[in-house]
Short mmCIF file of C-alpha atoms in Angstrom, two decimals:
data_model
loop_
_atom_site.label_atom_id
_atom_site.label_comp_id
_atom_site.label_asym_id
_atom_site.label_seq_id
_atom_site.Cartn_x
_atom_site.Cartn_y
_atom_site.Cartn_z
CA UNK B 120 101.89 114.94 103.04
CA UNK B 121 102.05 113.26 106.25
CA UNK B 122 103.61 115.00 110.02
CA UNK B 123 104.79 113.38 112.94
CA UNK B 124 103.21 113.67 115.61
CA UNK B 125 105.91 113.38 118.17
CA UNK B 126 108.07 116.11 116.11
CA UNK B 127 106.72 118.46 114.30
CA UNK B 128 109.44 118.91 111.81
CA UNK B 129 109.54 115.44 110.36
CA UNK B 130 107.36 115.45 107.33
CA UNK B 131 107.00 112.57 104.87
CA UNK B 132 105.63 114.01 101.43
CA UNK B 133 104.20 110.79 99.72
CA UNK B 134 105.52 112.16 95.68
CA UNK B 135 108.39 110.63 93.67
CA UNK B 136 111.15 112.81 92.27
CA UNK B 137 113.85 111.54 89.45
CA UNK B 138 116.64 113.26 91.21
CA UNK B 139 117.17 116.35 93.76
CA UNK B 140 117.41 118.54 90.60
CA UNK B 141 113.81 117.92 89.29
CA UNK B 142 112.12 117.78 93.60
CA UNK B 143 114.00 121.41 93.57
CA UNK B 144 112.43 122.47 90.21
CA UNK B 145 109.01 121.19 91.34
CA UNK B 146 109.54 123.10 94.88
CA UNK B 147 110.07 126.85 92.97
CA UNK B 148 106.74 125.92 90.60
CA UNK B 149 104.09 128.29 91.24
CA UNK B 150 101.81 125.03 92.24
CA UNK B 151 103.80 123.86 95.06
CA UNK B 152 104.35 127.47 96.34
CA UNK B 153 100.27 127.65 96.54
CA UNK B 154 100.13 123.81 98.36
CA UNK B 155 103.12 125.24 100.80
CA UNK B 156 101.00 128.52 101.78
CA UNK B 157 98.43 126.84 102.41
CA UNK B 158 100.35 124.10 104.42
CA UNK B 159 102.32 126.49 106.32
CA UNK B 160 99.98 126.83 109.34
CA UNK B 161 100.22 123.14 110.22
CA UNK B 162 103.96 123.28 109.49
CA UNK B 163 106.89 124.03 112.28
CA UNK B 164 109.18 125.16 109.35
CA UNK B 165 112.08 126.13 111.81
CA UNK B 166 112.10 122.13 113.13
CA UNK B 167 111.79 120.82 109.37
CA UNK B 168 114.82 118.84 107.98
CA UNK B 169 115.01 118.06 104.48
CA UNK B 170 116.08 114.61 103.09
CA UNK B 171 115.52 112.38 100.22
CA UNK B 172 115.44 108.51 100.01
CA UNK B 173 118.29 107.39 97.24
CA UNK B 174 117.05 105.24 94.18
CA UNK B 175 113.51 103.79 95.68
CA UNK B 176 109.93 105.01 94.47
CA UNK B 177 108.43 103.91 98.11
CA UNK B 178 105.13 104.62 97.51
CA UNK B 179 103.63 103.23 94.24
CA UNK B 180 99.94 104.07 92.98
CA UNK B 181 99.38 100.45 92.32
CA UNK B 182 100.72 97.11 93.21
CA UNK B 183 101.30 93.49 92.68
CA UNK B 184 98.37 91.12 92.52
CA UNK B 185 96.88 90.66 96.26
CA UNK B 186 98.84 93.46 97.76
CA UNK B 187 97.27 96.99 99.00
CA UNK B 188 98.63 100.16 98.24
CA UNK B 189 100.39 101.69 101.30
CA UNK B 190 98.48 104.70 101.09
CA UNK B 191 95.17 102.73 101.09
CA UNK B 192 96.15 101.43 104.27
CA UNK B 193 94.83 102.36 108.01
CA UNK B 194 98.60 103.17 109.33
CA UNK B 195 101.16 104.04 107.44
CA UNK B 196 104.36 102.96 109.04
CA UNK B 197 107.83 104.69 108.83
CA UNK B 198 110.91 102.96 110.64
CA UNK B 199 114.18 104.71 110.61
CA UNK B 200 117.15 102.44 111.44
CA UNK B 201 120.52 104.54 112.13
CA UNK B 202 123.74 102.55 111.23
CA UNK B 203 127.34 103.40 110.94
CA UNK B 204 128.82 103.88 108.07
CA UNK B 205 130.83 100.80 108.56
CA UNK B 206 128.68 98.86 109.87
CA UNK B 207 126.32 99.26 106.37
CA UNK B 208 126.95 96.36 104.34
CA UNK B 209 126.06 94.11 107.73
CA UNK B 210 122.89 95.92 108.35
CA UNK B 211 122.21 95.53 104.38
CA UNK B 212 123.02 91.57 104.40
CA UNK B 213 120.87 91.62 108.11
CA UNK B 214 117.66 93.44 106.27
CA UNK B 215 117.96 91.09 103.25
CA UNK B 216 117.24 88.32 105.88
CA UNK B 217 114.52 89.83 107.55
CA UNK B 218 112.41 90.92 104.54
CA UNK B 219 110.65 87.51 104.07
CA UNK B 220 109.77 88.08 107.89
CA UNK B 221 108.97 91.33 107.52
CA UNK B 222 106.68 90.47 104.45
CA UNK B 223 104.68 88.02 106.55
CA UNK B 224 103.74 90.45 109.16
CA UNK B 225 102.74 93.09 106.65
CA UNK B 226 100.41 91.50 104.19
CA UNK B 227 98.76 92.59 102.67
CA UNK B 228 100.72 95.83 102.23
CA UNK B 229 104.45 95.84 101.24
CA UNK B 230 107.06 97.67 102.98
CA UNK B 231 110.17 99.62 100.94
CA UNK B 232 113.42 100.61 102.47
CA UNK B 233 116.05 103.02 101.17
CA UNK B 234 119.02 105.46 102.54
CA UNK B 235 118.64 108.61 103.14
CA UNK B 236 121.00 110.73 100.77
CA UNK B 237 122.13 113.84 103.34
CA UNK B 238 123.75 113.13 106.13
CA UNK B 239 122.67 115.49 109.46
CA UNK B 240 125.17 117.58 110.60
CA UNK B 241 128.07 116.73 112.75
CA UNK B 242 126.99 113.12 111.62
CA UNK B 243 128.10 112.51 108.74
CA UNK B 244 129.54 108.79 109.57
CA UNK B 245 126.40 107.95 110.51
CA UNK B 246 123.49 106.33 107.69
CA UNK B 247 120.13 106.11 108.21
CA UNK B 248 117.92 103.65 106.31
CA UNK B 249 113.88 104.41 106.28
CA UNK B 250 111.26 101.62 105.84
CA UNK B 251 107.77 102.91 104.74
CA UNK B 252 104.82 100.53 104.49
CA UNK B 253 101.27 100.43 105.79
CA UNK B 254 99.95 98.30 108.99
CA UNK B 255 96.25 96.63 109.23
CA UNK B 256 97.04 97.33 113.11
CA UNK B 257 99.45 98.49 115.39
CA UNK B 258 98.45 95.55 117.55
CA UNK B 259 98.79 93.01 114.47
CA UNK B 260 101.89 93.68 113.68
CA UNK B 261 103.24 93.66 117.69
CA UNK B 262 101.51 90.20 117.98
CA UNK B 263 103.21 89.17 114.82
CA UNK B 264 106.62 90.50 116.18
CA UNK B 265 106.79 88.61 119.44
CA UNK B 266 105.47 85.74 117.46
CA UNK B 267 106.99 85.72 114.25
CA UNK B 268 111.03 84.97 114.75
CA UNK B 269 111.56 88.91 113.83
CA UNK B 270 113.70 89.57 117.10
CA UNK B 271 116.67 87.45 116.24
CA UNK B 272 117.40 89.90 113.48
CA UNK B 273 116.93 93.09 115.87
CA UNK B 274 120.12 92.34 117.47
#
């Protein structure tokens, strides 16, 4: 379980569910009820909003040959990119581009992307797609960035 630091109420919990059903099942189950009391003190529950990623198992125990666990790794990185609906395919086509880039700066660790099934409120037009991967440094990867031919995708 990891917290923002910046917001309180952003939470990543690092577990894989099949489907919404069987993370709702595992929620009610007297384990998880122990983990949350125990959590709760740390936790702004009021500022905490609820979402899955769709399809993706982000954070795998183990890994190809020469690549590190994200969880074994110094920083763990999460980048949320907010889209248009409309606009989704583009982005998708733009992020298939970028991945070999995006590879290159984060070896050896391997960064997943996937969107997020509920939409916020009032927003519902609007997709957000989350990238989680561990960093060796924050200062790596910026070096890398200015460096690496990333920022022609940005745009």
């Amino acid at each position: 379980l990891f917290q923002q630091l910046k917001d309180k109420g952003v939470l990543l919990i690092t577990a894989h569910w099949d489907s919404i059903d069987q993370h709702h099942a595992c929620i009610a189950s007297e384990a998880n009820q122990k983990i949350l009391e125990e959590a709760m003190p740390y936790m702004d529950t009021k500022a905490i909003k609820p979402g899955h990623i769709d399809g993706l198992y982000m954070l795998p125990n183990s890994e190809d040959e020469g690549i590190i666990p994200t969880l074994d790794a110094p920083i763990l990185s999460v980048t949320v990119w907010t889209v248009s609906r409309e606009n989704k395919t583009q982005f998708e086509e733009a992020m298939g581009k970028v991945k070999g880039v995006l590879d290159a700066l984060t070896t050896p660790y391997r960064h997943r992307g996937g969107w997020k099934i509920e939409k916020d409120p009032g927003k519902e037009d609007i997709e957000q797609y989350y990238v989680v991967g561990g960093l060796e440094s924050i200062e790596k990867y910026l070096e890398g960035i200015k460096s690496g031919g990333y920022d022609e995708y940005v745009q």
